[in-house]
Short mmCIF file of C-alpha atoms in Angstrom, two decimals:
data_model
loop_
_atom_site.label_atom_id
_atom_site.label_comp_id
_atom_site.label_asym_id
_atom_site.label_seq_id
_atom_site.Cartn_x
_atom_site.Cartn_y
_atom_site.Cartn_z
CA MET A 1 -0.10 -0.02 -0.01
CA GLY A 2 1.50 3.38 -1.01
CA ASP A 3 1.78 6.51 1.03
CA ASP A 4 -1.18 8.08 -0.77
CA ASN A 5 -3.45 5.11 -0.26
CA VAL A 6 -2.55 4.80 3.40
CA LYS A 7 -3.05 8.50 3.88
CA ALA A 8 -6.58 8.20 2.26
CA GLU A 9 -7.46 5.39 4.45
CA ALA A 10 -6.15 7.00 7.57
CA LEU A 11 -8.26 10.28 6.53
CA GLU A 12 -11.24 8.02 6.25
CA ILE A 13 -10.69 6.57 9.83
CA LEU A 14 -10.10 9.99 11.08
CA GLY A 15 -13.32 11.16 9.68
CA MET A 16 -15.22 8.50 11.61
CA PHE A 17 -14.50 10.14 15.01
CA GLN A 18 -16.12 13.25 16.40
CA VAL A 19 -13.31 13.81 18.83
CA LEU A 20 -9.70 13.76 17.96
CA PRO A 21 -6.54 14.03 19.93
CA ARG A 22 -4.88 17.49 19.96
CA LEU A 23 -1.52 15.69 19.79
CA VAL A 24 -0.19 12.37 18.59
CA VAL A 25 3.03 11.11 20.09
CA PHE A 26 5.22 8.45 18.48
CA ASP A 27 8.10 6.37 19.59
CA LEU A 28 10.75 5.76 16.98
CA ASP A 29 12.38 2.48 17.15
CA TYR A 30 10.04 -0.37 16.16
CA THR A 31 7.06 2.05 15.99
CA LEU A 32 7.91 4.39 13.20
CA TRP A 33 10.82 2.47 11.77
CA PRO A 34 11.71 -1.34 11.92
CA PHE A 35 15.21 -1.07 13.78
CA TYR A 36 16.88 0.33 16.80
CA CYS A 37 18.93 3.38 15.76
CA GLU A 38 21.76 2.60 18.20
CA CYS A 39 22.50 -0.48 15.85
CA ARG A 40 22.87 1.69 12.87
CA SER A 41 25.11 4.22 11.28
CA LYS A 42 24.38 7.86 10.45
CA ARG A 43 25.60 7.03 6.99
CA GLU A 44 22.84 4.57 6.27
CA MET A 45 19.54 5.52 4.63
CA PRO A 46 16.71 4.51 6.96
CA SER A 47 13.19 3.47 6.13
CA LEU A 48 9.83 3.98 7.80
CA TYR A 49 7.23 1.20 8.49
CA PRO A 50 5.00 0.85 5.22
CA HIS A 51 1.93 2.77 7.03
CA ALA A 52 4.01 5.41 8.94
CA ARG A 53 4.27 8.26 6.31
CA GLY A 54 0.80 7.89 5.17
CA ILE A 55 -0.56 8.16 8.80
CA LEU A 56 1.70 11.16 9.58
CA TYR A 57 0.44 12.98 6.50
CA ALA A 58 -3.11 12.25 7.28
CA LEU A 59 -2.89 13.38 10.86
CA LYS A 60 -1.14 16.68 9.82
CA GLU A 61 -3.75 17.38 7.08
CA LYS A 62 -6.46 17.11 9.93
CA GLY A 63 -4.53 19.78 11.88
CA ILE A 64 -3.32 17.24 14.44
CA ASP A 65 0.02 18.28 16.06
CA LEU A 66 2.61 15.45 16.25
CA ALA A 67 5.57 14.83 18.45
CA ILE A 68 8.23 12.24 19.16
CA ALA A 69 9.04 10.58 22.55
CA SER A 70 12.02 8.18 22.19
CA ARG A 71 14.46 6.90 24.89
CA SER A 72 17.21 6.43 22.39
CA PRO A 73 20.83 6.40 23.59
CA THR A 74 21.85 7.69 20.25
CA ALA A 75 19.65 10.82 19.85
CA ASP A 76 22.13 12.03 17.17
CA ILE A 77 21.46 9.17 14.87
CA ALA A 78 17.70 9.41 15.32
CA LYS A 79 17.70 13.00 14.53
CA THR A 80 20.00 12.39 11.45
CA PHE A 81 17.42 9.70 10.26
CA ILE A 82 14.37 12.01 10.94
CA ASP A 83 16.07 14.55 8.66
CA LYS A 84 17.11 11.99 5.95
CA LEU A 85 13.31 10.99 5.96
CA SER A 86 12.31 14.42 5.50
CA ILE A 87 9.78 14.38 8.44
CA LYS A 88 11.46 16.65 10.90
CA SER A 89 9.20 19.65 10.23
CA MET A 90 6.09 17.43 10.87
CA PHE A 91 6.76 17.37 14.79
CA VAL A 92 6.08 20.26 17.18
CA ALA A 93 8.21 18.42 19.84
CA GLN A 94 11.13 15.93 19.63
CA GLU A 95 12.15 14.49 22.98
CA ILE A 96 14.89 12.09 22.14
CA PHE A 97 17.07 11.14 25.08
CA SER A 98 18.16 8.16 27.11
CA SER A 99 16.12 7.65 30.39
CA TRP A 100 15.20 5.10 32.88
CA THR A 101 11.67 6.69 33.61
CA HIS A 102 9.51 4.88 30.90
CA LYS A 103 9.14 8.13 28.97
CA THR A 104 7.36 10.18 31.85
CA ASP A 105 10.15 12.57 31.54
CA HIS A 106 9.61 12.82 27.78
CA PHE A 107 5.94 13.51 28.25
CA GLN A 108 6.50 16.14 30.88
CA ARG A 109 8.66 18.01 28.36
CA ILE A 110 6.20 17.58 25.62
CA HIS A 111 3.46 18.94 27.84
CA THR A 112 5.50 21.94 28.86
CA ARG A 113 6.64 22.64 25.21
CA THR A 114 3.12 22.25 23.80
CA GLY A 115 0.72 23.01 26.59
CA VAL A 116 -1.47 20.05 25.63
CA PRO A 117 -2.99 18.26 28.50
CA PHE A 118 -2.11 14.59 28.75
CA ASN A 119 -5.69 13.52 28.34
CA SER A 120 -5.73 15.36 24.96
CA MET A 121 -2.69 13.06 23.76
CA LEU A 122 -2.63 9.77 21.90
CA PHE A 123 0.66 7.68 22.02
CA PHE A 124 1.96 4.70 20.06
CA ASP A 125 5.00 2.61 21.37
CA ASP A 126 6.26 -0.87 21.00
CA GLU A 127 7.17 -1.37 24.59
CA ASN A 128 4.49 -2.29 27.20
CA ARG A 129 6.39 -0.59 30.10
CA ASN A 130 6.22 2.72 28.30
CA ILE A 131 2.57 2.15 27.47
CA GLN A 132 1.65 1.41 31.17
CA ALA A 133 3.58 4.41 32.56
CA VAL A 134 2.34 6.94 30.12
CA SER A 135 -1.15 5.60 30.52
CA ASN A 136 -0.95 6.39 34.30
CA MET A 137 -0.31 10.03 33.18
CA GLY A 138 -3.79 10.13 31.50
CA VAL A 139 -2.42 9.64 27.95
CA THR A 140 -4.29 7.33 25.76
CA SER A 141 -1.61 4.75 24.78
CA ILE A 142 -1.51 2.08 22.13
CA LEU A 143 0.90 -0.94 21.91
CA VAL A 144 2.08 -1.59 18.53
CA GLY A 145 3.28 -4.95 17.55
CA ASN A 146 4.98 -4.40 14.09
CA GLY A 147 5.01 -0.53 13.69
CA VAL A 148 2.16 1.87 13.53
CA THR A 149 -0.49 0.86 11.07
CA VAL A 150 -3.95 2.03 9.95
CA GLY A 151 -5.32 -0.64 12.31
CA ALA A 152 -3.34 0.78 15.20
CA LEU A 153 -4.62 4.30 14.44
CA ARG A 154 -8.21 2.98 14.45
CA GLN A 155 -7.62 1.22 17.68
CA GLY A 156 -5.99 4.30 19.22
CA LEU A 157 -8.85 6.72 18.06
CA THR A 158 -11.40 4.32 19.16
CA LYS A 159 -9.84 4.01 22.74
CA TYR A 160 -9.20 7.93 22.82
CA SER A 161 -12.76 8.44 21.98
CA GLU A 162 -13.93 6.19 24.75
CA ASN A 163 -11.57 7.74 27.17
CA VAL A 164 -12.90 11.27 26.40
CA ASN A 165 -16.49 10.03 26.62
CA THR A 166 -15.82 8.42 30.01
CA SER A 167 -14.17 11.64 31.18
CA ARG A 168 -17.03 13.79 30.20
CA GLU A 169 -19.52 11.40 31.85
CA GLU A 170 -17.54 11.55 35.08
CA GLN A 171 -17.39 15.50 34.93
CA ALA A 172 -21.16 15.53 34.47
CA GLU A 173 -21.75 13.23 37.28
CA MET A 174 -19.37 15.35 39.54
CA ALA A 175 -21.24 18.53 38.55
CA HIS A 176 -24.68 17.00 39.22
CA LYS A 177 -23.32 15.92 42.71
CA VAL A 178 -22.21 19.45 43.39
CA LEU A 179 -25.42 21.13 42.33
CA GLN A 180 -27.27 18.60 44.62
CA LYS A 181 -25.02 19.42 47.57
CA PHE A 182 -25.80 23.16 47.24
CA LYS A 183 -29.53 22.33 46.54
CA PHE A 184 -29.83 23.88 43.20
CA ILE A 185 -31.47 20.75 41.85
#
């Protein structure tokens, strides 16, 4: 499936949802590309997973901001590859550094840089420990098995929509209790 076909399918999926995340965050290794960049050389020409570029283009076309959260020990190689793939300008934040915190520091920095609340973010990663830690921050997080795909995008948007609706129901219930407490209803 070519980039244009993936983009069209991703746009169709995005069009099915009334509520979309304000920011979609991607891991790099085994999420956007099929390798660990610390095992590669800056001289090589990297490649993305087959659906990755089309998904990035579709999200951008819908006006959704993109960011990177990568725990890479070789940030220089990762940044070189992002340049070589001509996708650098697509990201409003690139937090690429080695860390033992399962990406919570990355997300704190992304939040500080963008101002986007955690519950308005969608995150894709191939490591369950990162998914768990970031989910605990309130970010809708999706575990990918073989890179980001249109199926993973659909799953992520579905889960994000469910989380937003649950949050709205909880807020309405809380507002109702406050009104009852003060005898407004």
